[in-house]
Amino acid sequence: IALIPAVAHLMLGGGKDAAGWLTAGQGVGAVIAAVVLGVARRRYGASSTLLGAFAIFIASLIAYALSPNVAFASAALVLVGGSYLAAFASLTTTAQLRAAPELR
């Protein structure tokens, strides 16, 4: 997220508006993932959800890096934001559930 202004300006030739769209895309993805993550974990299990989040995260970062314009980059960042939140939350939950009670 810290590099979004640089990407907007240097790679996509945009300004403040472009940086705003990119940041909004990542935020929208995170909000969607927050709503969907519980359902995905119940339906597919913790491991499958985590692996899926990593796969989407990797693919969407590649799409973002190769984005030809702000619209495509914003769409890629929706997936980046969602998959990042899903992976982070899944890893945190798994670590806490597997830790000994006295370490939690």
mmCIF file of N, CA, C and O in Angstrom:
data_model
loop_
_atom_site.group_PDB
_atom_site.id
_atom_site.type_symbol
_atom_site.label_atom_id
_atom_site.label_comp_id
_atom_site.label_asym_id
_atom_site.label_seq_id
_atom_site.Cartn_x
_atom_site.Cartn_y
_atom_site.Cartn_z
ATOM 1 N N ILE A 1 0.820 -1.191 0.000
ATOM 2 C CA ILE A 1 0.000 0.000 0.000
ATOM 3 C C ILE A 1 0.866 1.257 0.000
ATOM 4 O O ILE A 1 0.477 2.274 -0.555
ATOM 5 N N ALA A 2 2.035 1.169 0.584
ATOM 6 C CA ALA A 2 2.910 2.333 0.655
ATOM 7 C C ALA A 2 3.442 2.737 -0.722
ATOM 8 O O ALA A 2 3.771 3.908 -0.939
ATOM 9 N N LEU A 3 3.505 1.802 -1.642
ATOM 10 C CA LEU A 3 4.056 2.087 -2.968
ATOM 11 C C LEU A 3 3.002 2.481 -3.997
ATOM 12 O O LEU A 3 3.333 2.759 -5.150
ATOM 13 N N ILE A 4 1.741 2.506 -3.597
ATOM 14 C CA ILE A 4 0.680 2.827 -4.558
ATOM 15 C C ILE A 4 0.880 4.188 -5.220
ATOM 16 O O ILE A 4 0.751 4.291 -6.440
ATOM 17 N N PRO A 5 1.212 5.244 -4.495
ATOM 18 C CA PRO A 5 1.419 6.529 -5.183
ATOM 19 C C PRO A 5 2.537 6.477 -6.229
ATOM 20 O O PRO A 5 2.412 7.054 -7.310
ATOM 21 N N ALA A 6 3.607 5.762 -5.918
ATOM 22 C CA ALA A 6 4.708 5.642 -6.876
ATOM 23 C C ALA A 6 4.278 4.854 -8.104
ATOM 24 O O ALA A 6 4.603 5.231 -9.240
ATOM 25 N N VAL A 7 3.552 3.771 -7.909
ATOM 26 C CA VAL A 7 3.062 2.977 -9.040
ATOM 27 C C VAL A 7 2.111 3.810 -9.884
ATOM 28 O O VAL A 7 2.196 3.816 -11.122
ATOM 29 N N ALA A 8 1.212 4.532 -9.231
ATOM 30 C CA ALA A 8 0.248 5.363 -9.967
ATOM 31 C C ALA A 8 0.961 6.392 -10.831
ATOM 32 O O ALA A 8 0.592 6.600 -11.986
ATOM 33 N N HIS A 9 1.980 7.004 -10.288
ATOM 34 C CA HIS A 9 2.673 8.072 -11.013
ATOM 35 C C HIS A 9 3.701 7.536 -12.014
ATOM 36 O O HIS A 9 3.674 7.894 -13.191
ATOM 37 N N LEU A 10 4.588 6.687 -11.546
ATOM 38 C CA LEU A 10 5.710 6.259 -12.385
ATOM 39 C C LEU A 10 5.364 5.165 -13.397
ATOM 40 O O LEU A 10 5.865 5.175 -14.515
ATOM 41 N N MET A 11 4.523 4.227 -13.010
ATOM 42 C CA MET A 11 4.226 3.118 -13.906
ATOM 43 C C MET A 11 2.972 3.341 -14.742
ATOM 44 O O MET A 11 2.889 2.884 -15.875
ATOM 45 N N LEU A 12 1.984 4.026 -14.152
ATOM 46 C CA LEU A 12 0.707 4.175 -14.843
ATOM 47 C C LEU A 12 0.467 5.582 -15.368
ATOM 48 O O LEU A 12 -0.543 5.836 -16.013
ATOM 49 N N GLY A 13 1.371 6.491 -15.074
ATOM 50 C CA GLY A 13 1.256 7.857 -15.580
ATOM 51 C C GLY A 13 0.092 8.641 -15.009
ATOM 52 O O GLY A 13 -0.375 9.595 -15.617
ATOM 53 N N GLY A 14 -0.372 8.257 -13.842
ATOM 54 C CA GLY A 14 -1.499 8.941 -13.208
ATOM 55 C C GLY A 14 -1.038 9.841 -12.085
ATOM 56 O O GLY A 14 0.145 9.931 -11.771
ATOM 57 N N GLY A 15 -2.009 10.473 -11.459
ATOM 58 C CA GLY A 15 -1.717 11.361 -10.350
ATOM 59 C C GLY A 15 -2.446 10.927 -9.096
ATOM 60 O O GLY A 15 -2.588 9.736 -8.819
ATOM 61 N N LYS A 16 -2.943 11.939 -8.391
ATOM 62 C CA LYS A 16 -3.634 11.671 -7.127
ATOM 63 C C LYS A 16 -4.904 10.860 -7.329
ATOM 64 O O LYS A 16 -5.237 9.997 -6.516
ATOM 65 N N ASP A 17 -5.627 11.129 -8.406
ATOM 66 C CA ASP A 17 -6.845 10.367 -8.680
ATOM 67 C C ASP A 17 -6.531 8.883 -8.889
ATOM 68 O O ASP A 17 -7.236 8.009 -8.386
ATOM 69 N N ALA A 18 -5.474 8.601 -9.634
ATOM 70 C CA ALA A 18 -5.085 7.210 -9.879
ATOM 71 C C ALA A 18 -4.703 6.527 -8.570
ATOM 72 O O ALA A 18 -5.112 5.388 -8.318
ATOM 73 N N ALA A 19 -3.949 7.212 -7.742
ATOM 74 C CA ALA A 19 -3.564 6.639 -6.449
ATOM 75 C C ALA A 19 -4.802 6.380 -5.590
ATOM 76 O O ALA A 19 -4.875 5.369 -4.889
ATOM 77 N N GLY A 20 -5.766 7.256 -5.666
ATOM 78 C CA GLY A 20 -7.007 7.068 -4.924
ATOM 79 C C GLY A 20 -7.776 5.845 -5.391
ATOM 80 O O GLY A 20 -8.288 5.076 -4.570
ATOM 81 N N TRP A 21 -7.865 5.651 -6.704
ATOM 82 C CA TRP A 21 -8.554 4.475 -7.241
ATOM 83 C C TRP A 21 -7.844 3.185 -6.848
ATOM 84 O O TRP A 21 -8.484 2.181 -6.516
ATOM 85 N N LEU A 22 -6.533 3.207 -6.887
ATOM 86 C CA LEU A 22 -5.771 2.010 -6.529
ATOM 87 C C LEU A 22 -5.942 1.676 -5.039
ATOM 88 O O LEU A 22 -6.156 0.517 -4.680
ATOM 89 N N THR A 23 -5.861 2.680 -4.205
ATOM 90 C CA THR A 23 -6.045 2.464 -2.766
ATOM 91 C C THR A 23 -7.459 1.975 -2.467
ATOM 92 O O THR A 23 -7.657 1.071 -1.650
ATOM 93 N N ALA A 24 -8.428 2.573 -3.132
ATOM 94 C CA ALA A 24 -9.822 2.154 -2.940
ATOM 95 C C ALA A 24 -10.013 0.707 -3.364
ATOM 96 O O ALA A 24 -10.729 -0.053 -2.706
ATOM 97 N N GLY A 25 -9.378 0.309 -4.453
ATOM 98 C CA GLY A 25 -9.486 -1.078 -4.905
ATOM 99 C C GLY A 25 -8.996 -2.055 -3.860
ATOM 100 O O GLY A 25 -9.661 -3.058 -3.572
ATOM 101 N N GLN A 26 -7.869 -1.755 -3.257
ATOM 102 C CA GLN A 26 -7.338 -2.648 -2.231
ATOM 103 C C GLN A 26 -8.257 -2.684 -1.016
ATOM 104 O O GLN A 26 -8.497 -3.746 -0.438
ATOM 105 N N GLY A 27 -8.800 -1.547 -0.638
ATOM 106 C CA GLY A 27 -9.716 -1.498 0.501
ATOM 107 C C GLY A 27 -11.008 -2.252 0.249
ATOM 108 O O GLY A 27 -11.507 -2.972 1.126
ATOM 109 N N VAL A 28 -11.552 -2.116 -0.945
ATOM 110 C CA VAL A 28 -12.785 -2.833 -1.300
ATOM 111 C C VAL A 28 -12.550 -4.340 -1.233
ATOM 112 O O VAL A 28 -13.377 -5.098 -0.714
ATOM 113 N N GLY A 29 -11.420 -4.790 -1.728
ATOM 114 C CA GLY A 29 -11.101 -6.214 -1.671
ATOM 115 C C GLY A 29 -11.003 -6.724 -0.244
ATOM 116 O O GLY A 29 -11.486 -7.816 0.075
ATOM 117 N N ALA A 30 -10.403 -5.941 0.627
ATOM 118 C CA ALA A 30 -10.285 -6.341 2.029
ATOM 119 C C ALA A 30 -11.649 -6.430 2.702
ATOM 120 O O ALA A 30 -11.909 -7.359 3.474
ATOM 121 N N VAL A 31 -12.524 -5.485 2.409
ATOM 122 C CA VAL A 31 -13.866 -5.511 2.997
ATOM 123 C C VAL A 31 -14.645 -6.730 2.499
ATOM 124 O O VAL A 31 -15.303 -7.426 3.284
ATOM 125 N N ILE A 32 -14.561 -7.008 1.216
ATOM 126 C CA ILE A 32 -15.248 -8.183 0.665
ATOM 127 C C ILE A 32 -14.724 -9.457 1.319
ATOM 128 O O ILE A 32 -15.496 -10.336 1.716
ATOM 129 N N ALA A 33 -13.405 -9.564 1.458
ATOM 130 C CA ALA A 33 -12.825 -10.762 2.072
ATOM 131 C C ALA A 33 -13.261 -10.911 3.523
ATOM 132 O O ALA A 33 -13.505 -12.028 3.985
ATOM 133 N N ALA A 34 -13.365 -9.804 4.236
ATOM 134 C CA ALA A 34 -13.792 -9.873 5.635
ATOM 135 C C ALA A 34 -15.189 -10.467 5.753
ATOM 136 O O ALA A 34 -15.480 -11.210 6.691
ATOM 137 N N VAL A 35 -16.031 -10.180 4.779
ATOM 138 C CA VAL A 35 -17.396 -10.696 4.794
ATOM 139 C C VAL A 35 -17.443 -12.160 4.346
ATOM 140 O O VAL A 35 -18.182 -12.965 4.906
ATOM 141 N N VAL A 36 -16.621 -12.523 3.387
ATOM 142 C CA VAL A 36 -16.689 -13.842 2.753
ATOM 143 C C VAL A 36 -15.822 -14.890 3.460
ATOM 144 O O VAL A 36 -16.086 -16.085 3.353
ATOM 145 N N LEU A 37 -14.817 -14.471 4.195
ATOM 146 C CA LEU A 37 -13.827 -15.399 4.738
ATOM 147 C C LEU A 37 -14.439 -16.465 5.646
ATOM 148 O O LEU A 37 -14.089 -17.648 5.546
ATOM 149 N N GLY A 38 -15.337 -16.096 6.511
ATOM 150 C CA GLY A 38 -15.953 -17.073 7.411
ATOM 151 C C GLY A 38 -16.699 -18.160 6.666
ATOM 152 O O GLY A 38 -16.601 -19.348 6.991
ATOM 153 N N VAL A 39 -17.424 -17.765 5.641
ATOM 154 C CA VAL A 39 -18.171 -18.731 4.828
ATOM 155 C C VAL A 39 -17.199 -19.656 4.095
ATOM 156 O O VAL A 39 -17.406 -20.871 4.037
ATOM 157 N N ALA A 40 -16.140 -19.100 3.548
ATOM 158 C CA ALA A 40 -15.158 -19.906 2.816
ATOM 159 C C ALA A 40 -14.478 -20.921 3.736
ATOM 160 O O ALA A 40 -14.290 -22.076 3.356
ATOM 161 N N ARG A 41 -14.141 -20.497 4.948
ATOM 162 C CA ARG A 41 -13.489 -21.436 5.887
ATOM 163 C C ARG A 41 -14.427 -22.566 6.277
ATOM 164 O O ARG A 41 -13.993 -23.706 6.407
ATOM 165 N N ARG A 42 -15.700 -22.257 6.469
ATOM 166 C CA ARG A 42 -16.658 -23.321 6.823
ATOM 167 C C ARG A 42 -16.885 -24.268 5.646
ATOM 168 O O ARG A 42 -17.025 -25.467 5.821
ATOM 169 N N ARG A 43 -16.940 -23.727 4.458
ATOM 170 C CA ARG A 43 -17.250 -24.544 3.284
ATOM 171 C C ARG A 43 -16.049 -25.362 2.806
ATOM 172 O O ARG A 43 -16.181 -26.529 2.455
ATOM 173 N N TYR A 44 -14.866 -24.750 2.770
ATOM 174 C CA TYR A 44 -13.699 -25.406 2.178
ATOM 175 C C TYR A 44 -12.646 -25.852 3.191
ATOM 176 O O TYR A 44 -11.718 -26.571 2.833
ATOM 177 N N GLY A 45 -12.765 -25.402 4.422
ATOM 178 C CA GLY A 45 -11.777 -25.739 5.442
ATOM 179 C C GLY A 45 -10.664 -24.706 5.500
ATOM 180 O O GLY A 45 -10.443 -23.943 4.558
ATOM 181 N N ALA A 46 -9.958 -24.712 6.606
ATOM 182 C CA ALA A 46 -8.921 -23.711 6.840
ATOM 183 C C ALA A 46 -7.755 -23.845 5.861
ATOM 184 O O ALA A 46 -7.285 -22.847 5.309
ATOM 185 N N SER A 47 -7.292 -25.056 5.635
ATOM 186 C CA SER A 47 -6.128 -25.257 4.763
ATOM 187 C C SER A 47 -6.415 -24.863 3.321
ATOM 188 O O SER A 47 -5.617 -24.174 2.680
ATOM 189 N N SER A 48 -7.550 -25.299 2.814
ATOM 190 C CA SER A 48 -7.902 -24.969 1.429
ATOM 191 C C SER A 48 -8.124 -23.470 1.254
ATOM 192 O O SER A 48 -7.731 -22.901 0.229
ATOM 193 N N THR A 49 -8.724 -22.846 2.244
ATOM 194 C CA THR A 49 -8.935 -21.398 2.176
ATOM 195 C C THR A 49 -7.607 -20.670 2.165
ATOM 196 O O THR A 49 -7.399 -19.740 1.382
ATOM 197 N N LEU A 50 -6.678 -21.098 3.009
ATOM 198 C CA LEU A 50 -5.358 -20.470 3.061
ATOM 199 C C LEU A 50 -4.608 -20.664 1.746
ATOM 200 O O LEU A 50 -4.043 -19.708 1.202
ATOM 201 N N LEU A 51 -4.603 -21.872 1.216
ATOM 202 C CA LEU A 51 -3.909 -22.123 -0.056
ATOM 203 C C LEU A 51 -4.547 -21.339 -1.197
ATOM 204 O O LEU A 51 -3.845 -20.808 -2.066
ATOM 205 N N GLY A 52 -5.874 -21.266 -1.201
ATOM 206 C CA GLY A 52 -6.560 -20.478 -2.215
ATOM 207 C C GLY A 52 -6.218 -19.003 -2.116
ATOM 208 O O GLY A 52 -5.997 -18.325 -3.129
ATOM 209 N N ALA A 53 -6.150 -18.500 -0.890
ATOM 210 C CA ALA A 53 -5.792 -17.090 -0.696
ATOM 211 C C ALA A 53 -4.385 -16.808 -1.205
ATOM 212 O O ALA A 53 -4.143 -15.791 -1.869
ATOM 213 N N PHE A 54 -3.446 -17.722 -0.910
ATOM 214 C CA PHE A 54 -2.079 -17.541 -1.407
ATOM 215 C C PHE A 54 -2.030 -17.578 -2.938
ATOM 216 O O PHE A 54 -1.326 -16.776 -3.558
ATOM 217 N N ALA A 55 -2.755 -18.503 -3.538
ATOM 218 C CA ALA A 55 -2.756 -18.610 -4.999
ATOM 219 C C ALA A 55 -3.319 -17.342 -5.644
ATOM 220 O O ALA A 55 -2.748 -16.820 -6.608
ATOM 221 N N ILE A 56 -4.417 -16.854 -5.105
ATOM 222 C CA ILE A 56 -5.015 -15.627 -5.639
ATOM 223 C C ILE A 56 -4.093 -14.440 -5.398
ATOM 224 O O ILE A 56 -3.943 -13.571 -6.266
ATOM 225 N N PHE A 57 -3.446 -14.402 -4.234
ATOM 226 C CA PHE A 57 -2.533 -13.306 -3.907
ATOM 227 C C PHE A 57 -1.380 -13.243 -4.911
ATOM 228 O O PHE A 57 -1.058 -12.179 -5.440
ATOM 229 N N ILE A 58 -0.782 -14.382 -5.189
ATOM 230 C CA ILE A 58 0.345 -14.425 -6.127
ATOM 231 C C ILE A 58 -0.100 -14.002 -7.524
ATOM 232 O O ILE A 58 0.534 -13.153 -8.163
ATOM 233 N N ALA A 59 -1.197 -14.573 -8.004
ATOM 234 C CA ALA A 59 -1.677 -14.248 -9.351
ATOM 235 C C ALA A 59 -2.078 -12.774 -9.466
ATOM 236 O O ALA A 59 -1.781 -12.122 -10.474
ATOM 237 N N SER A 60 -2.720 -12.257 -8.428
ATOM 238 C CA SER A 60 -3.169 -10.868 -8.507
ATOM 239 C C SER A 60 -2.006 -9.883 -8.388
ATOM 240 O O SER A 60 -2.046 -8.811 -8.996
ATOM 241 N N LEU A 61 -0.954 -10.237 -7.653
ATOM 242 C CA LEU A 61 0.230 -9.371 -7.614
ATOM 243 C C LEU A 61 0.919 -9.330 -8.972
ATOM 244 O O LEU A 61 1.400 -8.271 -9.403
ATOM 245 N N ILE A 62 0.954 -10.458 -9.650
ATOM 246 C CA ILE A 62 1.531 -10.479 -10.999
ATOM 247 C C ILE A 62 0.682 -9.631 -11.938
ATOM 248 O O ILE A 62 1.218 -8.845 -12.733
ATOM 249 N N ALA A 63 -0.636 -9.770 -11.846
ATOM 250 C CA ALA A 63 -1.526 -8.961 -12.687
ATOM 251 C C ALA A 63 -1.342 -7.476 -12.400
ATOM 252 O O ALA A 63 -1.308 -6.649 -13.324
ATOM 253 N N TYR A 64 -1.199 -7.124 -11.136
ATOM 254 C CA TYR A 64 -0.981 -5.722 -10.753
ATOM 255 C C TYR A 64 0.339 -5.207 -11.324
ATOM 256 O O TYR A 64 0.408 -4.101 -11.858
ATOM 257 N N ALA A 65 1.389 -6.018 -11.235
ATOM 258 C CA ALA A 65 2.698 -5.603 -11.741
ATOM 259 C C ALA A 65 2.688 -5.398 -13.256
ATOM 260 O O ALA A 65 3.426 -4.568 -13.776
ATOM 261 N N LEU A 66 1.835 -6.140 -13.950
ATOM 262 C CA LEU A 66 1.780 -6.051 -15.412
ATOM 263 C C LEU A 66 0.636 -5.171 -15.912
ATOM 264 O O LEU A 66 0.375 -5.137 -17.117
ATOM 265 N N SER A 67 -0.002 -4.454 -15.018
ATOM 266 C CA SER A 67 -1.176 -3.653 -15.377
ATOM 267 C C SER A 67 -0.846 -2.582 -16.404
ATOM 268 O O SER A 67 0.082 -1.807 -16.211
ATOM 269 N N PRO A 68 -1.642 -2.520 -17.476
ATOM 270 C CA PRO A 68 -1.404 -1.506 -18.504
ATOM 271 C C PRO A 68 -2.062 -0.161 -18.190
ATOM 272 O O PRO A 68 -1.701 0.855 -18.788
ATOM 273 N N ASN A 69 -3.037 -0.154 -17.272
ATOM 274 C CA ASN A 69 -3.750 1.090 -16.966
ATOM 275 C C ASN A 69 -4.311 1.048 -15.549
ATOM 276 O O ASN A 69 -4.258 0.024 -14.872
ATOM 277 N N VAL A 70 -4.856 2.176 -15.130
ATOM 278 C CA VAL A 70 -5.357 2.311 -13.764
ATOM 279 C C VAL A 70 -6.552 1.399 -13.505
ATOM 280 O O VAL A 70 -6.661 0.798 -12.425
ATOM 281 N N ALA A 71 -7.436 1.251 -14.459
ATOM 282 C CA ALA A 71 -8.620 0.409 -14.269
ATOM 283 C C ALA A 71 -8.223 -1.051 -14.020
ATOM 284 O O ALA A 71 -8.738 -1.695 -13.101
ATOM 285 N N PHE A 72 -7.315 -1.559 -14.827
ATOM 286 C CA PHE A 72 -6.860 -2.941 -14.654
ATOM 287 C C PHE A 72 -6.124 -3.101 -13.326
ATOM 288 O O PHE A 72 -6.321 -4.086 -12.605
ATOM 289 N N ALA A 73 -5.278 -2.126 -12.990
ATOM 290 C CA ALA A 73 -4.534 -2.178 -11.730
ATOM 291 C C ALA A 73 -5.478 -2.134 -10.534
ATOM 292 O O ALA A 73 -5.272 -2.837 -9.547
ATOM 293 N N SER A 74 -6.528 -1.331 -10.616
ATOM 294 C CA SER A 74 -7.508 -1.249 -9.524
ATOM 295 C C SER A 74 -8.222 -2.575 -9.341
ATOM 296 O O SER A 74 -8.431 -3.026 -8.208
ATOM 297 N N ALA A 75 -8.597 -3.207 -10.445
ATOM 298 C CA ALA A 75 -9.252 -4.516 -10.362
ATOM 299 C C ALA A 75 -8.305 -5.556 -9.762
ATOM 300 O O ALA A 75 -8.712 -6.377 -8.935
ATOM 301 N N ALA A 76 -7.039 -5.516 -10.159
ATOM 302 C CA ALA A 76 -6.061 -6.444 -9.592
ATOM 303 C C ALA A 76 -5.903 -6.204 -8.097
ATOM 304 O O ALA A 76 -5.776 -7.152 -7.312
ATOM 305 N N LEU A 77 -5.939 -4.941 -7.688
ATOM 306 C CA LEU A 77 -5.778 -4.630 -6.268
ATOM 307 C C LEU A 77 -6.988 -5.028 -5.432
ATOM 308 O O LEU A 77 -6.858 -5.238 -4.225
ATOM 309 N N VAL A 78 -8.157 -5.141 -6.044
ATOM 310 C CA VAL A 78 -9.299 -5.695 -5.310
ATOM 311 C C VAL A 78 -8.949 -7.121 -4.878
ATOM 312 O O VAL A 78 -9.167 -7.516 -3.725
ATOM 313 N N LEU A 79 -8.380 -7.887 -5.789
ATOM 314 C CA LEU A 79 -7.972 -9.257 -5.478
ATOM 315 C C LEU A 79 -6.785 -9.300 -4.522
ATOM 316 O O LEU A 79 -6.724 -10.153 -3.635
ATOM 317 N N VAL A 80 -5.849 -8.380 -4.687
ATOM 318 C CA VAL A 80 -4.703 -8.312 -3.775
ATOM 319 C C VAL A 80 -5.182 -8.037 -2.351
ATOM 320 O O VAL A 80 -4.800 -8.727 -1.409
ATOM 321 N N GLY A 81 -6.037 -7.033 -2.194
ATOM 322 C CA GLY A 81 -6.528 -6.684 -0.857
ATOM 323 C C GLY A 81 -7.304 -7.801 -0.207
ATOM 324 O O GLY A 81 -7.119 -8.105 0.981
ATOM 325 N N GLY A 82 -8.157 -8.447 -0.977
ATOM 326 C CA GLY A 82 -8.954 -9.538 -0.427
ATOM 327 C C GLY A 82 -8.128 -10.755 -0.069
ATOM 328 O O GLY A 82 -8.282 -11.334 1.005
ATOM 329 N N SER A 83 -7.249 -11.133 -0.959
ATOM 330 C CA SER A 83 -6.448 -12.334 -0.701
ATOM 331 C C SER A 83 -5.418 -12.092 0.397
ATOM 332 O O SER A 83 -5.115 -13.000 1.184
ATOM 333 N N TYR A 84 -4.898 -10.886 0.491
ATOM 334 C CA TYR A 84 -3.958 -10.568 1.574
ATOM 335 C C TYR A 84 -4.655 -10.687 2.927
ATOM 336 O O TYR A 84 -4.134 -11.314 3.853
ATOM 337 N N LEU A 85 -5.829 -10.087 3.033
ATOM 338 C CA LEU A 85 -6.568 -10.166 4.297
ATOM 339 C C LEU A 85 -6.916 -11.616 4.629
ATOM 340 O O LEU A 85 -6.763 -12.048 5.773
ATOM 341 N N ALA A 86 -7.369 -12.364 3.639
ATOM 342 C CA ALA A 86 -7.734 -13.763 3.870
ATOM 343 C C ALA A 86 -6.526 -14.583 4.312
ATOM 344 O O ALA A 86 -6.625 -15.385 5.254
ATOM 345 N N ALA A 87 -5.387 -14.398 3.676
ATOM 346 C CA ALA A 87 -4.185 -15.149 4.052
ATOM 347 C C ALA A 87 -3.711 -14.753 5.444
ATOM 348 O O ALA A 87 -3.406 -15.617 6.277
ATOM 349 N N PHE A 88 -3.672 -13.474 5.727
ATOM 350 C CA PHE A 88 -3.197 -13.000 7.029
ATOM 351 C C PHE A 88 -4.108 -13.490 8.152
ATOM 352 O O PHE A 88 -3.637 -14.002 9.176
ATOM 353 N N ALA A 89 -5.403 -13.357 7.965
ATOM 354 C CA ALA A 89 -6.351 -13.795 8.990
ATOM 355 C C ALA A 89 -6.299 -15.311 9.175
ATOM 356 O O ALA A 89 -6.362 -15.810 10.306
ATOM 357 N N SER A 90 -6.161 -16.050 8.090
ATOM 358 C CA SER A 90 -6.085 -17.507 8.181
ATOM 359 C C SER A 90 -4.821 -17.960 8.897
ATOM 360 O O SER A 90 -4.857 -18.870 9.734
ATOM 361 N N LEU A 91 -3.696 -17.336 8.572
ATOM 362 C CA LEU A 91 -2.444 -17.695 9.244
ATOM 363 C C LEU A 91 -2.495 -17.369 10.733
ATOM 364 O O LEU A 91 -2.060 -18.159 11.573
ATOM 365 N N THR A 92 -3.019 -16.212 11.068
ATOM 366 C CA THR A 92 -3.118 -15.801 12.466
ATOM 367 C C THR A 92 -4.013 -16.754 13.250
ATOM 368 O O THR A 92 -3.668 -17.189 14.354
ATOM 369 N N THR A 93 -5.155 -17.084 12.676
ATOM 370 C CA THR A 93 -6.089 -17.998 13.344
ATOM 371 C C THR A 93 -5.467 -19.372 13.539
ATOM 372 O O THR A 93 -5.556 -19.961 14.622
ATOM 373 N N THR A 94 -4.825 -19.879 12.524
ATOM 374 C CA THR A 94 -4.194 -21.194 12.610
ATOM 375 C C THR A 94 -3.104 -21.209 13.681
ATOM 376 O O THR A 94 -3.014 -22.139 14.482
ATOM 377 N N ALA A 95 -2.278 -20.179 13.718
ATOM 378 C CA ALA A 95 -1.215 -20.109 14.716
ATOM 379 C C ALA A 95 -1.786 -20.065 16.128
ATOM 380 O O ALA A 95 -1.281 -20.744 17.037
ATOM 381 N N GLN A 96 -2.833 -19.300 16.317
ATOM 382 C CA GLN A 96 -3.426 -19.196 17.650
ATOM 383 C C GLN A 96 -4.096 -20.496 18.070
ATOM 384 O O GLN A 96 -4.030 -20.885 19.240
ATOM 385 N N LEU A 97 -4.740 -21.180 17.148
ATOM 386 C CA LEU A 97 -5.402 -22.437 17.495
ATOM 387 C C LEU A 97 -4.409 -23.560 17.790
ATOM 388 O O LEU A 97 -4.701 -24.458 18.562
ATOM 389 N N ARG A 98 -3.248 -23.504 17.179
ATOM 390 C CA ARG A 98 -2.258 -24.562 17.378
ATOM 391 C C ARG A 98 -1.306 -24.269 18.536
ATOM 392 O O ARG A 98 -0.589 -25.161 18.968
ATOM 393 N N ALA A 99 -1.304 -23.060 19.017
ATOM 394 C CA ALA A 99 -0.417 -22.703 20.136
ATOM 395 C C ALA A 99 -0.969 -23.300 21.432
ATOM 396 O O ALA A 99 -2.169 -23.472 21.602
ATOM 397 N N ALA A 100 -0.070 -23.590 22.314
ATOM 398 C CA ALA A 100 -0.472 -24.093 23.629
ATOM 399 C C ALA A 100 -1.282 -23.010 24.353
ATOM 400 O O ALA A 100 -1.002 -21.819 24.177
ATOM 401 N N PRO A 101 -2.283 -23.398 25.121
ATOM 402 C CA PRO A 101 -3.138 -22.415 25.800
ATOM 403 C C PRO A 101 -2.366 -21.387 26.625
ATOM 404 O O PRO A 101 -2.744 -20.219 26.654
ATOM 405 N N GLU A 102 -1.283 -21.803 27.263
ATOM 406 C CA GLU A 102 -0.532 -20.851 28.079
ATOM 407 C C GLU A 102 0.239 -19.829 27.240
ATOM 408 O O GLU A 102 0.684 -18.808 27.756
ATOM 409 N N LEU A 103 0.374 -20.063 25.950
ATOM 410 C CA LEU A 103 1.059 -19.130 25.063
ATOM 411 C C LEU A 103 0.126 -18.166 24.335
ATOM 412 O O LEU A 103 0.568 -17.232 23.706
ATOM 413 N N ARG A 104 -1.168 -18.428 24.403
ATOM 414 C CA ARG A 104 -2.120 -17.576 23.689
ATOM 415 C C ARG A 104 -2.311 -16.270 24.370
ATOM 416 O O ARG A 104 -2.553 -15.957 25.389
#
